Each structure stands twice: as C-alpha cells, then as structure tokens.
Coordinates of C-alpha atoms and ligand atoms in Angstrom, one line a residue:
M1 CA -40.5 41.9 -63.6
K2 CA -42.9 40.6 -66.3
K3 CA -43.4 37.1 -66.4
I4 CA -42.8 36.1 -70.0
I5 CA -45.2 33.4 -71.1
L6 CA -43.5 32.2 -74.0
L7 CA -46.5 30.7 -75.7
L8 CA -45.1 28.2 -77.8
L9 CA -48.1 28.1 -79.7
I10 CA -47.2 24.9 -81.4
L11 CA -50.7 24.8 -82.6
L12 CA -48.3 25.5 -85.7
S13 CA -46.5 22.4 -85.2
M14 CA -43.6 21.8 -87.6
N15 CA -44.9 24.0 -90.5
S16 CA -44.2 27.7 -89.7
C17 CA -46.8 28.7 -92.0
K18 CA -49.3 26.4 -91.8
E19 CA -52.9 27.6 -91.9
K20 CA -56.0 26.4 -90.2
T21 CA -59.3 26.5 -92.0
T22 CA -62.2 27.9 -89.8
T23 CA -65.7 27.2 -90.9
Q24 CA -66.4 29.2 -93.8
T25 CA -68.9 32.1 -92.9
E26 CA -71.0 33.2 -95.7
P27 CA -70.8 37.0 -96.5
T28 CA -73.6 39.2 -95.1
T29 CA -73.3 41.3 -98.1
D30 CA -75.9 40.6 -100.8
N31 CA -73.6 41.4 -103.6
S32 CA -70.9 39.0 -103.2
T33 CA -69.3 38.0 -106.4
W34 CA -66.2 36.1 -107.9
W35 CA -64.0 39.2 -108.7
K36 CA -64.5 40.4 -105.1
E37 CA -63.7 37.0 -103.4
G38 CA -61.0 35.7 -105.6
V39 CA -57.2 36.2 -105.6
L40 CA -55.6 37.5 -108.8
Y41 CA -52.3 36.5 -110.2
Q42 CA -50.7 38.8 -112.7
I43 CA -48.6 37.1 -115.5
Y44 CA -46.3 39.3 -117.5
P45 CA -46.2 36.8 -120.5
Q46 CA -42.7 37.6 -122.0
S47 CA -41.0 36.8 -118.7
F48 CA -43.1 33.8 -117.5
K49 CA -41.9 30.7 -119.5
D50 CA -40.6 30.2 -122.9
T51 CA -41.1 27.0 -124.6
N52 CA -39.6 27.3 -128.0
G53 CA -36.3 28.7 -127.0
D54 CA -36.6 32.2 -128.6
G55 CA -36.1 33.8 -125.2
F56 CA -39.6 35.2 -124.8
G57 CA -42.1 33.7 -122.5
D58 CA -45.1 32.2 -124.5
F59 CA -48.8 30.9 -124.2
G60 CA -47.1 27.3 -124.4
G61 CA -45.1 28.3 -121.0
V62 CA -48.3 29.3 -119.2
I63 CA -50.1 26.1 -120.6
E64 CA -47.1 24.1 -119.2
Q65 CA -47.5 25.6 -115.9
L66 CA -51.1 25.6 -115.4
D67 CA -50.9 23.0 -112.6
Y68 CA -48.3 25.4 -110.8
I69 CA -50.9 28.3 -111.3
E70 CA -53.6 26.2 -109.9
S71 CA -51.4 25.0 -107.0
L72 CA -51.3 28.7 -105.9
G73 CA -55.0 28.7 -105.1
V74 CA -55.4 32.0 -107.3
T75 CA -58.9 32.2 -109.0
M76 CA -58.1 34.9 -111.6
V77 CA -55.4 35.5 -113.9
W78 CA -54.5 38.8 -115.6
M79 CA -52.2 38.7 -118.4
N80 CA -50.4 41.8 -119.8
P81 CA -50.9 42.5 -123.5
F82 CA -50.0 39.9 -126.0
F83 CA -51.6 41.5 -129.1
E84 CA -49.8 42.3 -132.5
S85 CA -47.6 45.2 -131.7
P86 CA -44.3 46.8 -132.7
L87 CA -43.5 46.4 -129.0
V88 CA -42.3 50.0 -128.4
D89 CA -43.8 49.6 -124.8
N90 CA -43.7 45.9 -124.5
G91 CA -47.1 45.5 -126.2
Y92 CA -48.9 48.6 -124.5
D93 CA -48.8 49.8 -128.2
V94 CA -51.4 47.5 -130.0
S95 CA -51.3 47.5 -133.8
D96 CA -54.1 45.0 -134.1
Y97 CA -56.5 44.2 -131.1
R98 CA -57.7 41.0 -132.6
A99 CA -54.4 39.4 -133.4
I100 CA -51.8 37.6 -131.4
H101 CA -48.3 38.7 -131.6
P102 CA -46.5 35.6 -133.0
R103 CA -43.9 35.5 -130.3
Y104 CA -46.8 34.4 -127.8
G105 CA -48.2 31.9 -130.0
T106 CA -51.4 31.5 -132.1
M107 CA -55.2 31.9 -131.4
E108 CA -55.4 28.4 -130.9
D109 CA -52.8 28.4 -128.5
F110 CA -54.6 31.3 -126.8
Q111 CA -57.9 29.2 -126.5
E112 CA -56.0 26.3 -125.3
M113 CA -54.4 28.2 -122.3
L114 CA -57.7 30.1 -121.6
D115 CA -59.6 26.5 -121.5
G116 CA -56.9 25.3 -119.5
L117 CA -57.3 28.2 -116.9
K118 CA -61.1 27.9 -117.0
S119 CA -61.0 24.0 -116.4
R120 CA -59.3 24.7 -113.2
G121 CA -61.9 27.3 -112.0
I122 CA -59.5 30.3 -112.9
K123 CA -60.9 33.3 -114.4
F124 CA -59.1 35.3 -117.3
V125 CA -58.8 39.0 -117.3
L126 CA -57.7 40.7 -120.6
D127 CA -55.4 43.7 -120.8
V128 CA -57.5 46.5 -122.8
V129 CA -55.1 49.2 -124.1
V130 CA -57.5 51.7 -125.7
N131 CA -56.6 55.1 -124.2
H132 CA -54.0 54.9 -127.0
S133 CA -53.1 52.4 -130.0
S134 CA -49.7 52.1 -131.6
N135 CA -48.8 54.4 -134.5
Q136 CA -48.5 51.1 -136.5
H137 CA -52.2 50.5 -136.2
E138 CA -54.0 50.7 -139.5
W139 CA -56.2 53.4 -138.0
F140 CA -53.4 55.7 -137.2
K141 CA -51.5 55.1 -140.5
Q142 CA -54.6 56.2 -142.4
A143 CA -55.3 59.0 -140.1
C144 CA -51.8 60.4 -140.9
S145 CA -52.6 60.5 -144.5
S146 CA -55.1 63.1 -144.7
R147 CA -57.5 65.4 -142.7
D148 CA -60.2 63.9 -144.9
N149 CA -59.6 60.2 -144.0
K150 CA -62.3 58.7 -142.1
Y151 CA -59.8 57.7 -139.4
Y152 CA -58.5 61.0 -138.9
N153 CA -61.0 61.6 -136.1
Y154 CA -60.1 58.4 -134.4
Y155 CA -57.3 60.5 -132.9
H156 CA -56.6 63.9 -131.3
W157 CA -55.1 66.6 -133.4
W158 CA -53.9 70.2 -133.2
P159 CA -54.1 71.9 -136.7
A160 CA -50.7 73.6 -137.2
E161 CA -52.4 76.8 -138.8
K162 CA -53.2 77.6 -135.1
G163 CA -49.7 77.7 -134.4
K164 CA -47.8 75.3 -131.8
P165 CA -50.2 73.4 -129.4
P166 CA -50.3 74.5 -125.7
Y167 CA -47.6 72.4 -123.7
R168 CA -49.0 69.0 -122.6
H169 CA -47.1 66.5 -120.3
S170 CA -46.1 63.2 -121.7
L171 CA -45.4 60.4 -119.3
F172 CA -42.7 59.0 -121.6
D173 CA -41.7 61.8 -123.7
P174 CA -39.5 64.3 -122.4
E175 CA -40.4 66.7 -125.1
G176 CA -44.1 66.6 -124.3
A177 CA -47.2 65.0 -125.6
W178 CA -47.6 66.6 -129.1
D179 CA -45.7 65.5 -132.3
Y180 CA -45.8 66.9 -135.8
N181 CA -47.5 64.9 -138.8
Q182 CA -46.4 66.5 -142.2
A183 CA -49.1 65.1 -144.4
T184 CA -51.9 66.5 -142.3
N185 CA -50.0 69.5 -141.1
S186 CA -51.2 68.8 -137.4
Y187 CA -49.8 67.6 -134.3
Y188 CA -51.1 64.4 -132.6
L189 CA -51.5 63.9 -129.1
H190 CA -49.5 61.0 -127.2
T191 CA -50.0 60.9 -123.3
F192 CA -47.4 58.2 -123.3
A193 CA -44.6 57.6 -126.0
E194 CA -44.6 59.2 -129.5
A195 CA -45.5 55.8 -130.8
Q196 CA -48.6 55.5 -128.7
P197 CA -51.1 58.0 -130.2
D198 CA -54.2 58.7 -128.0
L199 CA -57.4 57.4 -129.4
N200 CA -60.3 60.0 -129.6
W201 CA -62.9 58.7 -127.0
E202 CA -65.2 61.7 -127.9
N203 CA -65.7 60.0 -131.3
P204 CA -68.8 57.6 -131.0
K205 CA -67.4 55.6 -133.9
L206 CA -64.1 54.9 -132.2
R207 CA -66.0 53.9 -129.0
Q208 CA -68.0 51.4 -131.0
E209 CA -64.9 50.0 -132.3
V210 CA -63.6 49.5 -128.9
Y211 CA -66.8 47.8 -127.7
D212 CA -66.6 45.4 -130.8
I213 CA -63.1 44.5 -129.7
M214 CA -64.0 43.8 -126.2
K215 CA -67.0 41.7 -127.6
F216 CA -64.7 39.8 -129.8
W217 CA -62.7 38.8 -126.7
A218 CA -65.6 38.1 -124.5
E219 CA -67.0 35.8 -127.1
K220 CA -63.7 33.8 -126.8
G221 CA -64.5 33.5 -123.2
V222 CA -62.4 36.0 -121.3
D223 CA -64.1 37.0 -118.1
G224 CA -62.7 40.6 -117.4
F225 CA -61.0 43.4 -118.7
R226 CA -58.3 45.6 -117.1
M227 CA -58.4 49.1 -118.7
D228 CA -55.2 50.4 -119.2
A229 CA -54.5 54.1 -118.4
F230 CA -58.3 54.5 -118.5
Q231 CA -58.7 57.6 -116.4
F232 CA -57.1 59.7 -119.2
A233 CA -59.3 58.4 -122.1
S234 CA -61.8 61.3 -122.2
K235 CA -60.0 64.7 -123.2
D236 CA -60.8 68.3 -123.0
I237 CA -60.6 68.7 -126.7
T238 CA -60.1 72.4 -126.7
F239 CA -56.8 71.7 -125.3
P240 CA -56.4 74.8 -123.2
E241 CA -53.4 76.4 -121.9
W242 CA -52.6 74.7 -118.5
P243 CA -51.2 76.6 -115.6
E244 CA -47.4 76.3 -115.1
G245 CA -46.3 73.3 -113.4
H246 CA -49.6 71.6 -113.8
E247 CA -47.7 68.3 -115.0
K248 CA -46.9 67.7 -111.3
D249 CA -50.4 66.8 -110.9
F250 CA -51.4 65.7 -114.3
I251 CA -53.9 63.3 -113.2
K252 CA -56.1 66.0 -111.7
W253 CA -55.7 68.0 -114.9
Y254 CA -55.8 65.6 -117.7
G255 CA -57.9 62.5 -115.9
M256 CA -61.4 61.8 -114.8
R257 CA -63.3 64.2 -117.3
P258 CA -67.0 64.0 -116.6
Q259 CA -67.8 62.6 -120.1
L260 CA -65.7 59.4 -119.1
H261 CA -68.5 58.5 -116.9
D262 CA -70.9 58.8 -119.9
Y263 CA -68.6 56.5 -121.8
L264 CA -68.2 54.0 -119.2
K265 CA -72.1 53.8 -118.8
E266 CA -72.3 53.1 -122.5
M267 CA -69.5 50.4 -122.3
Y268 CA -71.3 48.8 -119.4
K269 CA -74.6 48.6 -121.4
E270 CA -72.7 47.4 -124.5
V271 CA -70.3 45.1 -123.2
I272 CA -70.1 44.5 -119.4
E273 CA -73.7 43.8 -118.7
P274 CA -74.6 41.5 -121.6
Y275 CA -71.4 39.5 -121.4
N276 CA -71.5 39.3 -117.7
V277 CA -67.9 40.3 -117.6
F278 CA -66.1 42.5 -115.1
A279 CA -63.8 45.5 -115.7
V280 CA -61.2 47.0 -113.6
A281 CA -59.6 50.5 -114.2
E282 CA -55.8 51.2 -113.8
G283 CA -55.8 54.4 -111.9
S284 CA -58.8 55.9 -110.1
G285 CA -58.5 59.8 -110.4
S286 CA -57.0 61.9 -107.6
T287 CA -59.7 61.7 -105.0
L288 CA -61.9 59.1 -103.2
K289 CA -64.9 60.5 -104.8
D290 CA -63.3 60.0 -108.2
A291 CA -63.0 56.2 -107.4
H292 CA -66.2 55.9 -106.0
D293 CA -67.7 57.5 -109.4
L294 CA -66.0 54.7 -111.3
V295 CA -66.9 51.7 -109.3
D296 CA -70.1 52.2 -107.1
E297 CA -72.6 49.6 -108.1
D298 CA -75.3 51.8 -108.8
R299 CA -73.3 53.9 -111.3
K300 CA -73.1 50.9 -113.7
E301 CA -69.6 51.8 -115.0
L302 CA -66.9 49.5 -113.7
Q303 CA -66.7 47.0 -110.9
T304 CA -63.5 48.0 -109.5
A305 CA -60.3 50.0 -109.7
Y306 CA -56.8 50.3 -108.4
H307 CA -55.2 53.5 -107.2
F308 CA -51.6 54.3 -106.8
E309 CA -51.4 56.3 -103.5
Y310 CA -49.3 53.8 -101.6
V311 CA -47.3 52.6 -104.6
D312 CA -46.3 56.1 -105.1
M313 CA -45.0 56.3 -101.6
S314 CA -41.8 54.2 -102.2
R315 CA -40.5 55.2 -105.7
T316 CA -37.0 56.2 -104.1
P317 CA -34.5 54.4 -102.0
V318 CA -35.6 56.7 -99.0
G319 CA -38.5 54.5 -98.4
Y320 CA -41.8 55.2 -96.7
K321 CA -43.1 55.6 -93.3
L322 CA -45.4 52.8 -91.8
A323 CA -47.7 55.4 -90.4
D324 CA -48.3 56.9 -93.8
F325 CA -48.7 53.4 -95.3
K326 CA -51.4 52.4 -92.7
E327 CA -53.0 56.0 -93.1
V328 CA -53.5 55.3 -96.7
F329 CA -54.9 51.8 -96.5
T330 CA -57.2 52.8 -93.6
R331 CA -58.6 55.8 -95.4
W332 CA -59.4 53.7 -98.6
D333 CA -60.9 51.0 -96.5
K334 CA -63.1 53.3 -94.6
S335 CA -64.2 55.0 -97.8
F336 CA -65.1 51.5 -99.4
A337 CA -66.7 49.8 -96.4
E338 CA -70.2 50.2 -97.5
K339 CA -70.1 50.9 -101.2
G340 CA -67.8 50.2 -104.1
W341 CA -64.8 47.9 -104.3
I342 CA -61.2 48.4 -104.9
A343 CA -58.2 46.1 -105.7
I344 CA -55.3 45.8 -103.2
F345 CA -51.9 45.6 -104.7
L346 CA -48.3 46.4 -103.8
S347 CA -46.5 45.6 -107.0
N348 CA -46.9 45.0 -110.8
H349 CA -45.0 45.3 -114.0
D350 CA -44.8 49.2 -113.6
N351 CA -42.9 49.0 -110.3
A352 CA -39.9 47.6 -108.8
R353 CA -40.1 44.3 -106.7
L354 CA -42.5 44.3 -103.7
V355 CA -39.7 43.1 -101.2
N356 CA -37.2 45.8 -102.4
R357 CA -39.9 48.6 -101.8
F358 CA -42.0 47.7 -98.9
G359 CA -39.9 44.9 -97.1
N360 CA -36.2 44.0 -96.9
A361 CA -34.4 42.3 -99.9
S362 CA -31.1 41.3 -97.8
P363 CA -30.5 37.7 -97.9
E364 CA -31.2 37.5 -94.2
F365 CA -34.8 39.0 -94.3
R366 CA -36.1 38.8 -97.8
A367 CA -38.1 35.4 -97.1
V368 CA -39.8 36.6 -94.0
S369 CA -40.3 40.1 -95.0
T370 CA -42.0 38.9 -98.3
Q371 CA -44.1 36.4 -96.2
M372 CA -45.2 39.3 -94.2
L373 CA -46.2 41.5 -97.1
N374 CA -48.1 38.7 -98.8
T375 CA -50.0 38.2 -95.4
F376 CA -50.8 41.7 -95.3
L377 CA -52.0 41.8 -99.2
L378 CA -54.0 38.5 -98.4
S379 CA -55.7 39.8 -95.4
M380 CA -57.1 43.3 -96.5
R381 CA -60.5 43.9 -97.9
G382 CA -60.6 44.4 -101.7
T383 CA -59.4 42.0 -104.2
P384 CA -55.5 41.2 -103.7
Y385 CA -53.5 41.3 -106.8
T386 CA -50.2 39.3 -106.9
Y387 CA -47.5 39.7 -109.3
Y388 CA -45.7 36.7 -110.7
G389 CA -42.6 36.2 -108.7
D390 CA -43.8 37.8 -105.6
E391 CA -45.0 34.3 -104.4
L392 CA -41.3 33.5 -104.3
G393 CA -39.9 36.9 -103.0
M394 CA -38.1 37.7 -106.2
T395 CA -36.1 40.8 -106.0
N396 CA -34.8 43.9 -108.1
I397 CA -32.0 43.4 -110.3
D398 CA -28.8 45.6 -110.4
M399 CA -28.5 47.5 -113.5
P400 CA -26.3 50.5 -112.8
T401 CA -25.7 51.9 -116.1
I402 CA -28.1 53.2 -118.7
E403 CA -27.0 51.1 -121.6
E404 CA -28.5 48.0 -120.1
Y405 CA -32.0 49.5 -119.8
V406 CA -34.6 48.7 -122.7
D407 CA -37.6 50.2 -121.3
I408 CA -39.1 53.2 -122.8
E409 CA -40.1 54.7 -119.4
A410 CA -36.7 54.5 -118.0
I411 CA -35.0 55.9 -121.1
G412 CA -37.4 58.7 -121.1
R413 CA -36.7 59.5 -117.4
F414 CA -32.9 59.4 -118.3
K415 CA -33.2 61.9 -121.1
K416 CA -35.4 64.3 -119.1
A417 CA -32.8 64.3 -116.1
Q418 CA -30.1 64.8 -118.6
A419 CA -31.8 67.7 -120.1
A420 CA -32.6 69.1 -116.6
N421 CA -28.8 68.8 -115.8
A422 CA -29.6 66.5 -112.9
D423 CA -26.8 64.7 -110.9
M424 CA -26.6 61.8 -113.1
D425 CA -25.1 59.4 -110.4
E426 CA -27.8 60.1 -108.1
F427 CA -30.4 59.8 -110.8
M428 CA -29.0 56.2 -111.8
E429 CA -29.2 55.1 -108.3
V430 CA -32.8 56.0 -108.0
L431 CA -33.5 54.4 -111.5
N432 CA -31.7 51.2 -110.5
Y433 CA -34.0 51.0 -107.5
S434 CA -37.2 52.1 -109.0
S435 CA -37.4 51.1 -112.7
R436 CA -39.8 48.9 -114.1
E437 CA -37.1 46.6 -115.4
N438 CA -36.7 45.3 -112.0
A439 CA -40.0 43.6 -112.1
R440 CA -39.7 42.1 -115.6
T441 CA -36.9 39.6 -115.2
P442 CA -37.7 36.0 -116.0
M443 CA -39.6 33.8 -113.6
Q444 CA -37.2 31.8 -111.4
W445 CA -38.3 28.3 -111.9
N446 CA -35.3 26.2 -110.9
D447 CA -31.4 26.5 -110.5
S448 CA -30.6 25.3 -114.0
V449 CA -29.2 27.6 -116.5
N450 CA -31.4 30.8 -117.0
S451 CA -33.4 29.9 -114.0
G452 CA -35.2 27.1 -116.3
F453 CA -37.0 30.0 -118.0
T454 CA -35.7 29.4 -121.4
I455 CA -33.2 27.1 -123.1
G456 CA -32.3 30.1 -125.5
K457 CA -31.1 33.6 -124.6
P458 CA -33.6 35.4 -122.3
W459 CA -34.8 38.6 -123.6
K460 CA -34.0 40.0 -120.3
K461 CA -31.3 39.0 -118.0
V462 CA -32.2 36.5 -115.1
N463 CA -31.7 37.7 -111.7
E464 CA -28.4 36.4 -110.4
N465 CA -29.9 35.1 -107.2
Y466 CA -32.1 32.4 -109.1
K467 CA -30.1 29.6 -107.6
E468 CA -31.4 30.7 -104.0
I469 CA -34.8 31.8 -105.2
N470 CA -36.7 29.6 -107.5
V471 CA -39.9 27.5 -107.5
E472 CA -38.3 24.0 -107.6
Q473 CA -36.4 24.6 -104.4
Q474 CA -39.3 26.4 -102.7
D475 CA -41.7 23.8 -103.5
K476 CA -39.9 21.3 -101.2
D477 CA -39.5 23.5 -98.3
P478 CA -42.6 23.8 -96.1
K479 CA -41.5 27.0 -94.8
S480 CA -40.8 28.8 -98.0
V481 CA -42.2 32.0 -99.2
L482 CA -44.0 30.1 -101.8
N483 CA -45.7 27.7 -99.5
H484 CA -46.7 30.4 -97.1
F485 CA -48.2 32.3 -100.0
R486 CA -50.2 29.2 -101.0
S487 CA -51.3 28.7 -97.3
M488 CA -52.4 32.3 -97.2
V489 CA -54.4 32.1 -100.4
K490 CA -56.1 29.0 -99.1
F491 CA -56.7 30.6 -95.9
R492 CA -58.3 33.6 -97.6
N493 CA -60.3 31.4 -99.9
N494 CA -62.0 29.7 -96.9
N495 CA -62.4 32.6 -94.6
K496 CA -64.8 35.1 -96.0
V497 CA -64.2 37.2 -93.0
L498 CA -60.8 38.4 -94.8
V499 CA -62.8 39.3 -98.0
Y500 CA -65.9 40.9 -96.4
G501 CA -65.2 41.7 -92.8
D502 CA -64.9 45.1 -91.2
Y503 CA -61.4 46.3 -90.9
Q504 CA -60.4 48.1 -87.9
L505 CA -56.9 49.7 -87.4
L506 CA -55.3 49.4 -84.0
Q507 CA -52.7 51.6 -82.7
A508 CA -52.3 53.9 -85.8
E509 CA -49.4 55.6 -84.3
H510 CA -47.2 52.4 -83.7
P511 CA -44.2 53.1 -85.9
E512 CA -43.2 49.5 -86.5
I513 CA -46.2 47.1 -86.1
Y514 CA -49.3 47.3 -88.3
A515 CA -52.1 45.6 -86.4
F516 CA -55.8 45.4 -87.4
T517 CA -58.9 43.3 -86.8
R518 CA -61.3 41.9 -89.5
I519 CA -64.6 41.0 -88.2
L520 CA -67.6 39.4 -89.9
D521 CA -70.5 38.4 -87.7
D522 CA -69.1 35.9 -85.2
K523 CA -65.6 35.6 -86.8
K524 CA -62.9 37.9 -85.5
M525 CA -59.4 37.9 -86.6
L526 CA -56.5 39.9 -85.5
V527 CA -53.6 40.6 -87.9
L528 CA -50.1 41.5 -86.6
L529 CA -47.4 42.5 -88.7
N530 CA -43.9 43.6 -87.8
F531 CA -42.4 45.8 -90.7
T532 CA -38.9 46.0 -89.1
N533 CA -35.8 44.0 -89.1
H534 CA -35.8 43.7 -85.2
N535 CA -38.1 42.5 -82.4
S536 CA -40.9 45.0 -81.9
S537 CA -43.7 44.8 -79.2
I538 CA -47.1 46.0 -79.1
T539 CA -49.8 46.0 -76.2
L540 CA -53.2 45.2 -77.3
S541 CA -56.4 44.2 -75.2
Q542 CA -57.5 41.8 -77.9
L543 CA -54.3 39.6 -77.0
N544 CA -56.4 38.4 -73.9
N545 CA -58.9 37.0 -76.0
I546 CA -57.1 34.8 -78.4
N547 CA -58.7 31.5 -79.6
E548 CA -56.0 30.2 -81.9
T549 CA -53.2 31.0 -84.1
L550 CA -54.1 30.7 -87.6
I551 CA -51.0 32.0 -89.6
N552 CA -47.6 32.5 -88.3
N553 CA -44.5 32.8 -90.4
Y554 CA -42.3 31.7 -87.3
E555 CA -42.4 28.7 -85.1
T556 CA -43.4 30.6 -82.0
L557 CA -45.5 33.4 -80.6
N558 CA -44.1 35.6 -77.7
I559 CA -47.3 36.8 -75.8
D560 CA -47.2 38.1 -72.0
N561 CA -50.6 38.8 -71.4
D562 CA -51.7 41.8 -73.5
E563 CA -48.2 42.4 -75.0
I564 CA -47.0 40.6 -77.8
T565 CA -43.3 40.7 -79.2
L566 CA -42.9 40.0 -82.9
K567 CA -39.7 38.8 -84.4
P568 CA -38.3 40.7 -87.3
Y569 CA -41.0 40.8 -90.1
Q570 CA -43.1 38.4 -88.2
A571 CA -46.7 38.1 -89.6
V572 CA -49.5 36.6 -87.6
I573 CA -53.1 36.1 -87.7
V574 CA -55.1 34.6 -84.7
S575 CA -58.8 34.4 -84.2
I576 CA -60.2 36.1 -81.1
K577 CA -63.2 35.9 -79.1
Ligands
LIG601 C1 -50.0 51.5 -117.9 C2 -49.4 50.2 -118.2 O1 -49.5 49.5 -116.9 C3 -48.0 50.5 -118.5 O2 -47.1 49.3 -118.4 C4 -47.8 51.1 -120.0 O3 -46.6 51.6 -120.1 C5 -48.9 52.3 -119.8 N1 -50.1 52.2 -119.1 C6 -49.2 52.6 -121.3 O4 -49.9 52.0 -121.8
LIG602 CA1 -41.0 31.8 -126.8

C-alpha cells in the first residue's frame, strides 16, 4: 500500500493561484530584448469597450481601461486594424492606411491611447495589412480605370486576351482568387475576399509606399508591426497552372517565395532598423526552415513569427490529442532553442475561443481549464500572445443558423459547403464550434446590460454567460481566472527562466499530463498540467527534488514520493533542485 503523503503544500495559503517571486535571473543570452521578454495582449478594438453608445468599441474604451490593461501585467498590446475601411473583413480591407475609421475615434484619440499605454510601459504593435488593400483604396480605384494608369501595377492582373487565368484558391471566395474588371479587360487577384485585391510586391514603387506608411506610424510612436498574411506577399507572377488539389496545401504553393526575403531585407533596412521597431509575421511558411529564414537574427528580416500548426489541430469538435499537441510545441521549441524566436499563442480573432478548443467550456471546468491553458501559454519559451477575454475564460457563443453570421470567412465557407452538396447540418455544427465570430463577442466587463460593453446596441451579441464570466466579479475573487492570469504574467515577468530557460519535455507519451522543465543556470522549474477532467497521475524522478510550489490553481498538491496526482485541469509550477 502506498503511503499517500498529502502534501498540503499550504505554501499556497488561501490564494489558490498565488505566485512566489524567485530572485530574478539575468538571461544568459546576449540578445535579450523587450519583444522576447514581454507578454502581449491582443485587443480586437470593435469588441473591447464602447464609450459613445454606437455599439462599437473605440479608442476611448481602451483609454478608459488603461488601468485594467496595466493591471494584467502585460507589456505589449497588439490591436487589430482600425484604419479607414469599408469593413468587408472588419478592417482587414484598408482603404486609407494613414486615416482612422471614425468609429474608433480620431488621430488625437489614437495618440492619447498610445501615450497612455506607453506611459504605463506598454509597447504598441500595429496591424499592417499590406498583402492586399481594400478595393475602395484610391490605388485600386485608379488601377481599375485603365491599364495605363500608374497604379495598375500596384496590383496583380491577368489580361483577358490570354483567356481565363489558371485556377487559384481564395481563402474567402468559393469561386477562386480571380475577378474580372471590365474597364481594363483583365482579372485581378484576391487571395482573400473579392474586396481585398492583392498588392503587387514585385513592384518597387508599391514597396516604397508600404515603407512610407510604416514610417508614418513609427513616427507617431508605435513600437512594432504585425504583418498580416505576409507569407503570401510575393507571388510567382507568371501565375502557372498549379497541380490539381494543390489548394489543400496552398501555403506551400503560394507562400514564402524566395523574393519575399529580398523584400523583407529591404523593409528591415528602410524601417525596422532605423526606427528600432520590431515586426512579427502572421504565418511562417510550411517548414521550420521557412520560419527560421524569416526570423533568424543574422538574416535581418523580421524578429519573430507565429505559425498555425497547433491551432490548426483543433478546428473541429473532434478535438485533438495531447500527444500531438506536445509533439508540435516540442519540435518548434527545439528548433528555436539556439537561434530565432517565435510567438506562442493558442487563440486570436481568427479562431474560436481558447477554452472551447483546448480546454473544457462546461460551467464546471471552464475556469480551471482556462487557468491551466494560461499557465501553459505563460510558461513556454517564445513570446506569449493572449487574446482579450481569455484572461477571463470567455467562451464560444451559440450561433446555430447561418442568418446570424456576419463574418465573410464564415459566409464563404457556407457557400462552398453548399456548392459541394455537403451535409449542411453537420457543416453548421462545425461552423458553430469553429467560426471566428466566437472570438469576437463583446468584452465581458460586468453583469449590467450588455456586459457593460455598451449602453447602445452591441454590434455583435454579447455571450449570454456574461453574468457569470466578467471582469468586475473576477476582480474581487482571488481564485478567479483573471487573478490567476495576473499572477502568472507577474511570475513570468519576474522569472527569466520562463523566457529563456531550456525546455525539456518529460514523458512525451503520457496521454493526459503535459510535464516539462525549464532550466536557466541554477534556476529549475517543473511545469505539470493535467489536460483532462479527471484526476491523473504521473511518476517523475524530479518530484523528489521539489524546493517549493510557485504556482498552483488548486489549494493542494497530492504527491507521493515520485508520483503526483493532479486534479482535473490542475496546473502546477514547482522549483526543483
Ligand atoms: C489574417 C487576419 O488575421 C484575418 O482576420 C484576415 O481576415 C485575413 N488575414 C485577411 O487580411
Ligand atoms: Ca463606439
């Protein structure tokens, strides 16, 4: 009979998620920098906080909540696009890169927001959407008027006298990526929606325009750029016939052309280096080498990138296997251990909510499982990206019928499924689970009408669970998801071992527990995460060497010599000898 030593490690006292600060260890790496060490918070501006009652979040709302943002301990904010736009793709269709869409406020409001963040030591990352513009951008309007127009070559065209262009996949348009323009008798390319024509990066004039736009914002004081859909910027402009079925692997076929690296080097010299800003690419090609080619320091292209390998794992209600999840994170970590730097994220505005996809959104487990996932996110090597609302455990909404959807991606998927005669009930089930709309619902501030987001009619319905999940209520509860998040961010900020330390996966094959160590010089931490809704045990020799418990989302730790039994979604970090 095993003698259970129920180590009531009440080092944790009353607060289940209290953190202990160990002495800060300086990084051993000589290229430490703020964009590696910080924690990034992503704000989807139309859903964060409305201050004028029009139902859309605005800069005023961010200004009002600056203290809240600071209270999270985050050191960077990335905000989704707020530029002038017809809003076909919620701002990822920019019609004037130097102007602000009035629904967010004015340039003065922007400056006030930026200054407010910076005075709190928070850097600002701007979304740069330059794989494509809006079809309402002056460049495109002019380009569409004649082949002789000076802006015609700012876009990609297929002259109709050559016949129809070879099929090219569009991410949003079920009919493909080419659309006909009468006045020029040519087809223009749009990797995304019809209203998002691709810019021609092979044209040096266009590239200079983009650098000028980036300089404009750098001069206003932004600290970094998130390059939207950037792996697709350079194209093979012969537009060859691609093999049948290639669209299943379209990143491989359309992304990461060699010329992209020339353009990035040029951008680095023109903008990144002189303005001392940083840039992160959305997407990183289809191999580890592709990612390294974008971000390795000596390449002088970008500083970091994020890849989709694990978010792609959980796009359907079928879910994912923990072993695969571990394998992906471990492979990427290993590859970037010596060189290069990546972002770590589990959710953003393009995916369903974190807790629905990787945790357990049932009322019983959503809090603990979100705490567990946030512990994971904040204890990996790489820069953690947290999406607004995930610090509370906000969940998906229920949208069973297509009439409720406004997102262009969801509507495109629906039309494609219809055209393919898919089982539409099944399709709606998957869409309801996976659509981007899940992650775009208004921030849940309190339990007053519309969750305190707006006094007007919210642009998107508020999740009906806002009375149980909101900032005001979680603020008061020391055991809440929010306070656990704050503790974890503070803990990471104070412990460079979590930023720079070596990562070692333990018991890769354990199907329920993710266990790993982080080690930097004499600092050693063991991270233990139960990914299931039941108790689960693991045996590890490191458990004999525990110094103290630093993070725990439960009151207790159940350790018997070298075996630990974790409660459902229990997340623990201990220091070890
Ligand atoms: C990626 C963005 O994250 C997404 O929201 C957008 O729809 C596409 N790029 C097109 O810009
Ligand atoms: Ca507003």
